[in-house]
PDB file of C-alpha atoms in Angstrom:
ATOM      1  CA  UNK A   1       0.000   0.000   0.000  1.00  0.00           C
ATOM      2  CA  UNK A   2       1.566   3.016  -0.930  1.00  0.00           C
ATOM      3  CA  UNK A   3       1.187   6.343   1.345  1.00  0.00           C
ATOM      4  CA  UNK A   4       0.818   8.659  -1.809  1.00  0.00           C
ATOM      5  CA  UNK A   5      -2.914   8.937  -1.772  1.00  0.00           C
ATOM      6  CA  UNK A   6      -5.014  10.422   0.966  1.00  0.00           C
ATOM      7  CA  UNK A   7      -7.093   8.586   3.241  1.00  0.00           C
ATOM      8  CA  UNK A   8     -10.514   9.461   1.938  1.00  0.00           C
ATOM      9  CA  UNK A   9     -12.926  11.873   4.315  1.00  0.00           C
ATOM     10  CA  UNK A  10     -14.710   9.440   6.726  1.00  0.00           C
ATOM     11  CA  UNK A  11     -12.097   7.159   7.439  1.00  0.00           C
ATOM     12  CA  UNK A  12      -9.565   7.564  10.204  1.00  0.00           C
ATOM     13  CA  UNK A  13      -5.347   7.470   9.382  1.00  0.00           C
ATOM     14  CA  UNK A  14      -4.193   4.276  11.101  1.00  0.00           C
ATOM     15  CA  UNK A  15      -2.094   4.622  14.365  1.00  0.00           C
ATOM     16  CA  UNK A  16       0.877   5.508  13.974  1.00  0.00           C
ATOM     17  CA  UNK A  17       2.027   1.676  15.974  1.00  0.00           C
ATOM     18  CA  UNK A  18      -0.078  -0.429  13.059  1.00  0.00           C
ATOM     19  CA  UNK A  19       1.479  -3.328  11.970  1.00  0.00           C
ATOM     20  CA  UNK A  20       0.677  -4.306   8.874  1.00  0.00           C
ATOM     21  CA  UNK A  21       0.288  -8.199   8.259  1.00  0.00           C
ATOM     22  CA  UNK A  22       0.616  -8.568   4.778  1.00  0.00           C
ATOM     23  CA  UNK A  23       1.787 -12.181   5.059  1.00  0.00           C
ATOM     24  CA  UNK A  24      -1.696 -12.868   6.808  1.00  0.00           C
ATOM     25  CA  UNK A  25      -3.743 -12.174   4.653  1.00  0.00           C
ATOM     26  CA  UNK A  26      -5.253 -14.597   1.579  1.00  0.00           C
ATOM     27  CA  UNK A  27      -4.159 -14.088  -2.014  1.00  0.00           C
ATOM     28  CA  UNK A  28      -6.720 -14.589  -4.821  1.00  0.00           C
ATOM     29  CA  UNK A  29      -4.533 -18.078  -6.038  1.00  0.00           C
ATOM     30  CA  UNK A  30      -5.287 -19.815  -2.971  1.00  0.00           C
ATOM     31  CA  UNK A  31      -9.049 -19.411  -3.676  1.00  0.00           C
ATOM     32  CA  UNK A  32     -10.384 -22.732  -5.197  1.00  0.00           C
ATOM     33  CA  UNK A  33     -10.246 -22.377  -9.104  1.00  0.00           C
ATOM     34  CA  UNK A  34     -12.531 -20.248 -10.705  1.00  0.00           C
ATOM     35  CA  UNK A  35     -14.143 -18.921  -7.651  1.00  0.00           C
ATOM     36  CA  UNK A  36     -13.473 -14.846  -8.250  1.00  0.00           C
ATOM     37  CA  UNK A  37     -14.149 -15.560 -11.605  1.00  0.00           C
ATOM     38  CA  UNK A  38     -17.522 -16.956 -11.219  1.00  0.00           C
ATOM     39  CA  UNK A  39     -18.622 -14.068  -8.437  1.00  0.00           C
ATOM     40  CA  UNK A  40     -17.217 -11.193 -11.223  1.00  0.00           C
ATOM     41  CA  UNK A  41     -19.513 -12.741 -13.483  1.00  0.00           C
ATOM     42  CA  UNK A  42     -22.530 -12.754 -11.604  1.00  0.00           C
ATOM     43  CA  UNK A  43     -22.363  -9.122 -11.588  1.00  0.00           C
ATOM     44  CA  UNK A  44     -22.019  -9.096 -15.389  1.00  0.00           C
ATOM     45  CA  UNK A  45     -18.459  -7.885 -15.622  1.00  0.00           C
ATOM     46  CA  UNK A  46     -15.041  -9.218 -16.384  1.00  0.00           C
ATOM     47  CA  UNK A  47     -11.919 -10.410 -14.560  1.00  0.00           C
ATOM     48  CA  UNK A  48      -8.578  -9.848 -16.213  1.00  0.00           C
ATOM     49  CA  UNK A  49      -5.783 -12.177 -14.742  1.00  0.00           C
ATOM     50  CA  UNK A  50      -2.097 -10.440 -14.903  1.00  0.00           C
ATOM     51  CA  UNK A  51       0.971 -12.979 -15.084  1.00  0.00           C
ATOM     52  CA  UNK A  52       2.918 -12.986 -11.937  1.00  0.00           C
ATOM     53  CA  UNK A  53       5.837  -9.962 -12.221  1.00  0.00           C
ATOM     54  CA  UNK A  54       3.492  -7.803 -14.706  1.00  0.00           C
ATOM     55  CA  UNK A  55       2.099  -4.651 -13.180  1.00  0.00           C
ATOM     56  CA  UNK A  56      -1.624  -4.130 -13.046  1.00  0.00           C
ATOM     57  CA  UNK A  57      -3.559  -2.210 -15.350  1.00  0.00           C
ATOM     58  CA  UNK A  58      -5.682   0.443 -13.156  1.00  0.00           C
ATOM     59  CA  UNK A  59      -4.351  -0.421  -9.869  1.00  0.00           C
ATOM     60  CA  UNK A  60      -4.682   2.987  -7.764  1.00  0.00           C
ATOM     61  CA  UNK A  61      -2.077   1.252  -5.307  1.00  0.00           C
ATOM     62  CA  UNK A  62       0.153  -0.064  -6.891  1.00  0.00           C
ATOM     63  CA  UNK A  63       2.366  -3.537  -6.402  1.00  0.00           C
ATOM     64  CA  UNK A  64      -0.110  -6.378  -6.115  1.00  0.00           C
ATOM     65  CA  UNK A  65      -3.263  -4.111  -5.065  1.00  0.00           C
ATOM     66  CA  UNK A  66      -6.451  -4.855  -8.250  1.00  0.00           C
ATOM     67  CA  UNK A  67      -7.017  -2.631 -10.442  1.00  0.00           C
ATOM     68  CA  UNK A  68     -10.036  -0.950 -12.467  1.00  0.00           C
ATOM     69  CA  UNK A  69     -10.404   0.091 -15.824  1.00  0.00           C
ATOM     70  CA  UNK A  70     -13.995   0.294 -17.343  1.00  0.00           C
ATOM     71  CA  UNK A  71     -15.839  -2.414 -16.394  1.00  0.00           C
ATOM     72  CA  UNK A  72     -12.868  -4.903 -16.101  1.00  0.00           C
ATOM     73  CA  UNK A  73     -11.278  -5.960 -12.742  1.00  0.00           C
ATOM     74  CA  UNK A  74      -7.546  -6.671 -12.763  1.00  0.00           C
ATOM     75  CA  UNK A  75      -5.524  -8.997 -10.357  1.00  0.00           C
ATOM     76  CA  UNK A  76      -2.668 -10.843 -10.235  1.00  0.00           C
ATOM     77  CA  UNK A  77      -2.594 -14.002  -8.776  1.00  0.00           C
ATOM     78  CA  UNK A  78      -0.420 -12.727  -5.499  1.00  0.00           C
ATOM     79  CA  UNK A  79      -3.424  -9.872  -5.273  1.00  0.00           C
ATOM     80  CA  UNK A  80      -5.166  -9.875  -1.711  1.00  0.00           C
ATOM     81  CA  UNK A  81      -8.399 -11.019  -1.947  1.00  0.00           C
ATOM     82  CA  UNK A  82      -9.785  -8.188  -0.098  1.00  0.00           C
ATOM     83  CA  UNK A  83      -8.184  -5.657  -2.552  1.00  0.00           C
ATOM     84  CA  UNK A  84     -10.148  -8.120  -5.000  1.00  0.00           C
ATOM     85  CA  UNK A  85     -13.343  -7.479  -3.651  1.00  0.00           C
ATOM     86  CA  UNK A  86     -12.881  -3.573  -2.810  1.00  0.00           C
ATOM     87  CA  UNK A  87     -11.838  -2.514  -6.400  1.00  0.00           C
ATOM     88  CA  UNK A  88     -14.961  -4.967  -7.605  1.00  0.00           C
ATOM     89  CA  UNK A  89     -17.521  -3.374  -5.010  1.00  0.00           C
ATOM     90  CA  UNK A  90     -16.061  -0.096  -6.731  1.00  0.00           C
ATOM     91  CA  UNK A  91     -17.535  -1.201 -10.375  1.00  0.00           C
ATOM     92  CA  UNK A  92     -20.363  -2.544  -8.625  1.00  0.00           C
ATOM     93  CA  UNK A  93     -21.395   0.884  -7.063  1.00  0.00           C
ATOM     94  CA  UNK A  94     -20.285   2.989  -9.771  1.00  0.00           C
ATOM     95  CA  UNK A  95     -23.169   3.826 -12.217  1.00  0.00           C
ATOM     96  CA  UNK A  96     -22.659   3.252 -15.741  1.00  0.00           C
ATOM     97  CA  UNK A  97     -20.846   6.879 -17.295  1.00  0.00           C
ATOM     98  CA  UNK A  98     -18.979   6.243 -14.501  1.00  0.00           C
ATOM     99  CA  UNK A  99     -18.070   2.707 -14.791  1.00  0.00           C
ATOM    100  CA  UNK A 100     -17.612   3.013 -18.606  1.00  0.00           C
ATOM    101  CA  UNK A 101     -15.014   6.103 -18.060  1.00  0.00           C
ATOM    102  CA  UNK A 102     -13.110   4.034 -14.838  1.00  0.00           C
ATOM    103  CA  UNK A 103      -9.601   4.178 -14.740  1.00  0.00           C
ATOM    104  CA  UNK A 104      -7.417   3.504 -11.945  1.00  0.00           C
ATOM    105  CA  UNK A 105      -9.198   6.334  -8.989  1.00  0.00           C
ATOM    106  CA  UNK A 106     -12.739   5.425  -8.597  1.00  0.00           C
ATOM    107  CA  UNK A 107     -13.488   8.994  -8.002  1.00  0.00           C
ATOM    108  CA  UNK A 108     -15.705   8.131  -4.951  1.00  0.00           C
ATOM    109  CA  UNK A 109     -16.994  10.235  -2.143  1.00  0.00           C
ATOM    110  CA  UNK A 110     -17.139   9.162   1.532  1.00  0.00           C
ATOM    111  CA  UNK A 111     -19.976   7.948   2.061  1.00  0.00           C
ATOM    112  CA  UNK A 112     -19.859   5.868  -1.347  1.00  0.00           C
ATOM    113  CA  UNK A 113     -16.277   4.761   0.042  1.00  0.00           C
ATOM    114  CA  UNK A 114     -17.844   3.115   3.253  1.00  0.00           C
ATOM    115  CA  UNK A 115     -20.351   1.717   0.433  1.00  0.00           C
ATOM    116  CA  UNK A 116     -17.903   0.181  -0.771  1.00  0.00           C
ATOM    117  CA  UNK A 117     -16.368  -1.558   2.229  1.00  0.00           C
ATOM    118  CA  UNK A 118     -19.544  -3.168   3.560  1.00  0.00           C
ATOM    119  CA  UNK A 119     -20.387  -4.479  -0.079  1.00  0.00           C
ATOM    120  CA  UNK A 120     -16.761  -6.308  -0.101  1.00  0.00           C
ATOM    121  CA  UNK A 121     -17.432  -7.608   3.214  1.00  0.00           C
ATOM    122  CA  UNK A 122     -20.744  -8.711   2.180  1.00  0.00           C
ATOM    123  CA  UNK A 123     -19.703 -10.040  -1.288  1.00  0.00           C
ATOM    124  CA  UNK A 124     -16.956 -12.021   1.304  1.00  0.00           C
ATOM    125  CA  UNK A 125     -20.094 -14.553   2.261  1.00  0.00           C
ATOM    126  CA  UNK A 126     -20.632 -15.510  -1.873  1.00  0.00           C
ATOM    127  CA  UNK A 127     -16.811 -16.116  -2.732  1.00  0.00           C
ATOM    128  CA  UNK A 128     -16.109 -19.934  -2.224  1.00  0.00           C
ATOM    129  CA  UNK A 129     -12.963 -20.048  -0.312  1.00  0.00           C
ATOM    130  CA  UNK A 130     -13.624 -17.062   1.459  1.00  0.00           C
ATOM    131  CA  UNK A 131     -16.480 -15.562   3.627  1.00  0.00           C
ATOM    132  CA  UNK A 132     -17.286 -12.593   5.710  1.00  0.00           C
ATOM    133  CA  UNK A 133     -15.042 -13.448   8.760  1.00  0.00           C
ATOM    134  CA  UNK A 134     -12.038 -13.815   6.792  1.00  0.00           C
ATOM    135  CA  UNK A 135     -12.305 -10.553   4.757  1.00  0.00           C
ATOM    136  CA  UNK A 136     -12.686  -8.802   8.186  1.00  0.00           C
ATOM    137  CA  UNK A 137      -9.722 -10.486   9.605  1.00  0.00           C
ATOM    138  CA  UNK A 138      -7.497  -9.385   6.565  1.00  0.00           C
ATOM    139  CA  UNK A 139      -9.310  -5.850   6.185  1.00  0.00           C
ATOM    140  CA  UNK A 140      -7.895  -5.565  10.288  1.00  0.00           C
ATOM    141  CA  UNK A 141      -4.353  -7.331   9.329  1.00  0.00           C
ATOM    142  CA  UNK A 142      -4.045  -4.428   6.142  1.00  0.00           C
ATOM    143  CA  UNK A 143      -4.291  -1.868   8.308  1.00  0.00           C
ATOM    144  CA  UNK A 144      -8.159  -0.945   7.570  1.00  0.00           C
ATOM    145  CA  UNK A 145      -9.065   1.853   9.865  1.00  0.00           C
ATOM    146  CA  UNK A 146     -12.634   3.624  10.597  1.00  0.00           C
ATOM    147  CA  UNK A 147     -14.154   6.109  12.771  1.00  0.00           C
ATOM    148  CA  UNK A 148     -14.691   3.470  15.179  1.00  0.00           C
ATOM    149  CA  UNK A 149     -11.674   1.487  15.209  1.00  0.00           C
ATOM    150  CA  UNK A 150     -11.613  -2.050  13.480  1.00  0.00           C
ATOM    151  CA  UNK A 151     -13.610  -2.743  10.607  1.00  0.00           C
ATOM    152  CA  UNK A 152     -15.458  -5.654  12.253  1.00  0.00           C
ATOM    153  CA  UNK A 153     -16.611  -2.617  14.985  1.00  0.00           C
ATOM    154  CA  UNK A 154     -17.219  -0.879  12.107  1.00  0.00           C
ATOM    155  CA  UNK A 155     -19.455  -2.950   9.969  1.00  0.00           C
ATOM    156  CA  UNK A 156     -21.240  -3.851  13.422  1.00  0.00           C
ATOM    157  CA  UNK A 157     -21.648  -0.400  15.033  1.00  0.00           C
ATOM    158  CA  UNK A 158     -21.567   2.283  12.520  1.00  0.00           C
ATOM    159  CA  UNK A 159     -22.152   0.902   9.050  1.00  0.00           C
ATOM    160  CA  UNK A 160     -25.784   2.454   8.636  1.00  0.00           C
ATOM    161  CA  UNK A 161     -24.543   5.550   5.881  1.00  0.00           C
ATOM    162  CA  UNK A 162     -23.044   2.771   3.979  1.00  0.00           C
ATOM    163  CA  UNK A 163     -26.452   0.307   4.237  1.00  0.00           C
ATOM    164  CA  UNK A 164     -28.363   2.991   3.473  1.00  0.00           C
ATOM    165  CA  UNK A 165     -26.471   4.442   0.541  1.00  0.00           C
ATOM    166  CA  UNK A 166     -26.412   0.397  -0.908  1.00  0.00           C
ATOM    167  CA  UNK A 167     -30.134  -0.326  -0.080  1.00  0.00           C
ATOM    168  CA  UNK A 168     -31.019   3.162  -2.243  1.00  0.00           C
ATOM    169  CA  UNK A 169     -28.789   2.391  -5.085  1.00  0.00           C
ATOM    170  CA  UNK A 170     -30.773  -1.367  -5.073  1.00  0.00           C
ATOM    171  CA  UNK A 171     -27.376  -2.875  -4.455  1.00  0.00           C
ATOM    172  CA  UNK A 172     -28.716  -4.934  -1.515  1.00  0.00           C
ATOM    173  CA  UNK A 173     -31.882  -6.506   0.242  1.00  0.00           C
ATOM    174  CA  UNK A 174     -32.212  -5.347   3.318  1.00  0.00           C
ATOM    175  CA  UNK A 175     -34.048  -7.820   5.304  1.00  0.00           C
ATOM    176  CA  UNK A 176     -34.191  -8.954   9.320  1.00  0.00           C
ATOM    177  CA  UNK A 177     -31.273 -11.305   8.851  1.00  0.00           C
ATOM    178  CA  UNK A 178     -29.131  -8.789   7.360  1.00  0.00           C
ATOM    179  CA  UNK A 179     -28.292  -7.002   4.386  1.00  0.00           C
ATOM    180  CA  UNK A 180     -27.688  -9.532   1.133  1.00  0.00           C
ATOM    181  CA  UNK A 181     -26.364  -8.549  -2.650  1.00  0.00           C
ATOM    182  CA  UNK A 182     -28.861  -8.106  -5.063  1.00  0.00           C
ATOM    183  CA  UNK A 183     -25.958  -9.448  -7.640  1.00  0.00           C
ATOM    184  CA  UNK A 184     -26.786  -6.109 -10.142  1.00  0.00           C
ATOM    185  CA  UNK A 185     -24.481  -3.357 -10.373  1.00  0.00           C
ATOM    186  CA  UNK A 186     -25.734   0.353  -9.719  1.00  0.00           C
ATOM    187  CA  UNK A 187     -28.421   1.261 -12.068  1.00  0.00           C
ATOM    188  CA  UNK A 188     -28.782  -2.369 -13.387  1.00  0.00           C
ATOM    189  CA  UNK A 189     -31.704  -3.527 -12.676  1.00  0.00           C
TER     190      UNK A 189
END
């Protein structure tokens, strides 16, 4: 993660004593085959592999972070699979100028950024080889930080902007046992 880009308004810098875990978190090639692929699909857009060594088209981070361009997701297989799922949660709550103009910077505001997070935590739960506990675990061991600490505090305490701004955008179902995906990207319907 490289400190050349802001923290976006809404989120908190990390503490100066984070430790970063990189080592702990998954990497997209120890999902089981095909897995990302089939999740990117159900949302109607594309997954572009990079060879190992090859930067990645669109990534806003650099090194192994995804990238975006259009409506194509980019990874490598050494790519976290949370950095998966956040640049793909971007596409997904992008509408379509936007989407179809993407390159590298989403361009998001705050409140779409915290969108954003609880849809890759919530996408987590439909990626075989992965689930919500796990992408809260490596969100922690990346150095994720929010207004109220931890992301699992986070999505648990003080997620209702992001809920709200995903239920009005019909990106999920909001229903007594929690929110769900409804699979569409924003303004698909």
């Amino acid at each position: 993660m490289s400190a050349d880009h802001s923290i976006k308004p809404g989120f908190t810098a990390p503490p100066e004593d984070l430790v970063v875990d990189e080592a702990a978190v998954l990497r997209v090639d120890e999902l089981p085959r095909g897995a990302l692929d089939t999740l990117v699909e159900r949302f109607g857009l594309a997954l572009v592999w990079v060879r190992d060594g090859e930067s990645i088209p669109g990534s806003f981070w650099g090194d192994d972070e995804a990238g975006l361009i259009g409506e194509r997701l980019y990874v490598r297989p050494d790519t976290a699979v949370h950095s998966a799922l956040h640049e793909f949660a971007h596409l997904v709550c992008m509408d379509a100028g936007r989407r179809a103009a993407a390159h590298t910077d989403a361009g998001s505001d705050d409140i779409e950024e915290e969108a954003v997070c609880h849809l890759q935590i919530l996408m987590a739960d439909y990626l075989d080889g992965f689930d919500r506990q796990r992408a809260l675990a490596d969100m922690q061991a990346w150095g994720y930080s929010f207004r109220v600490g931890a992301p699992a505090d986070w999505f648990r305490e003080d997620a209702d902007r992001a809920v709200d701004w995903l239920a009005r955008h019909d990106l999920i179902h909001v229903a007594e046992s929690g929110p769900t995906p409804t699979f569409r990207t924003r303004g698909n319907t």
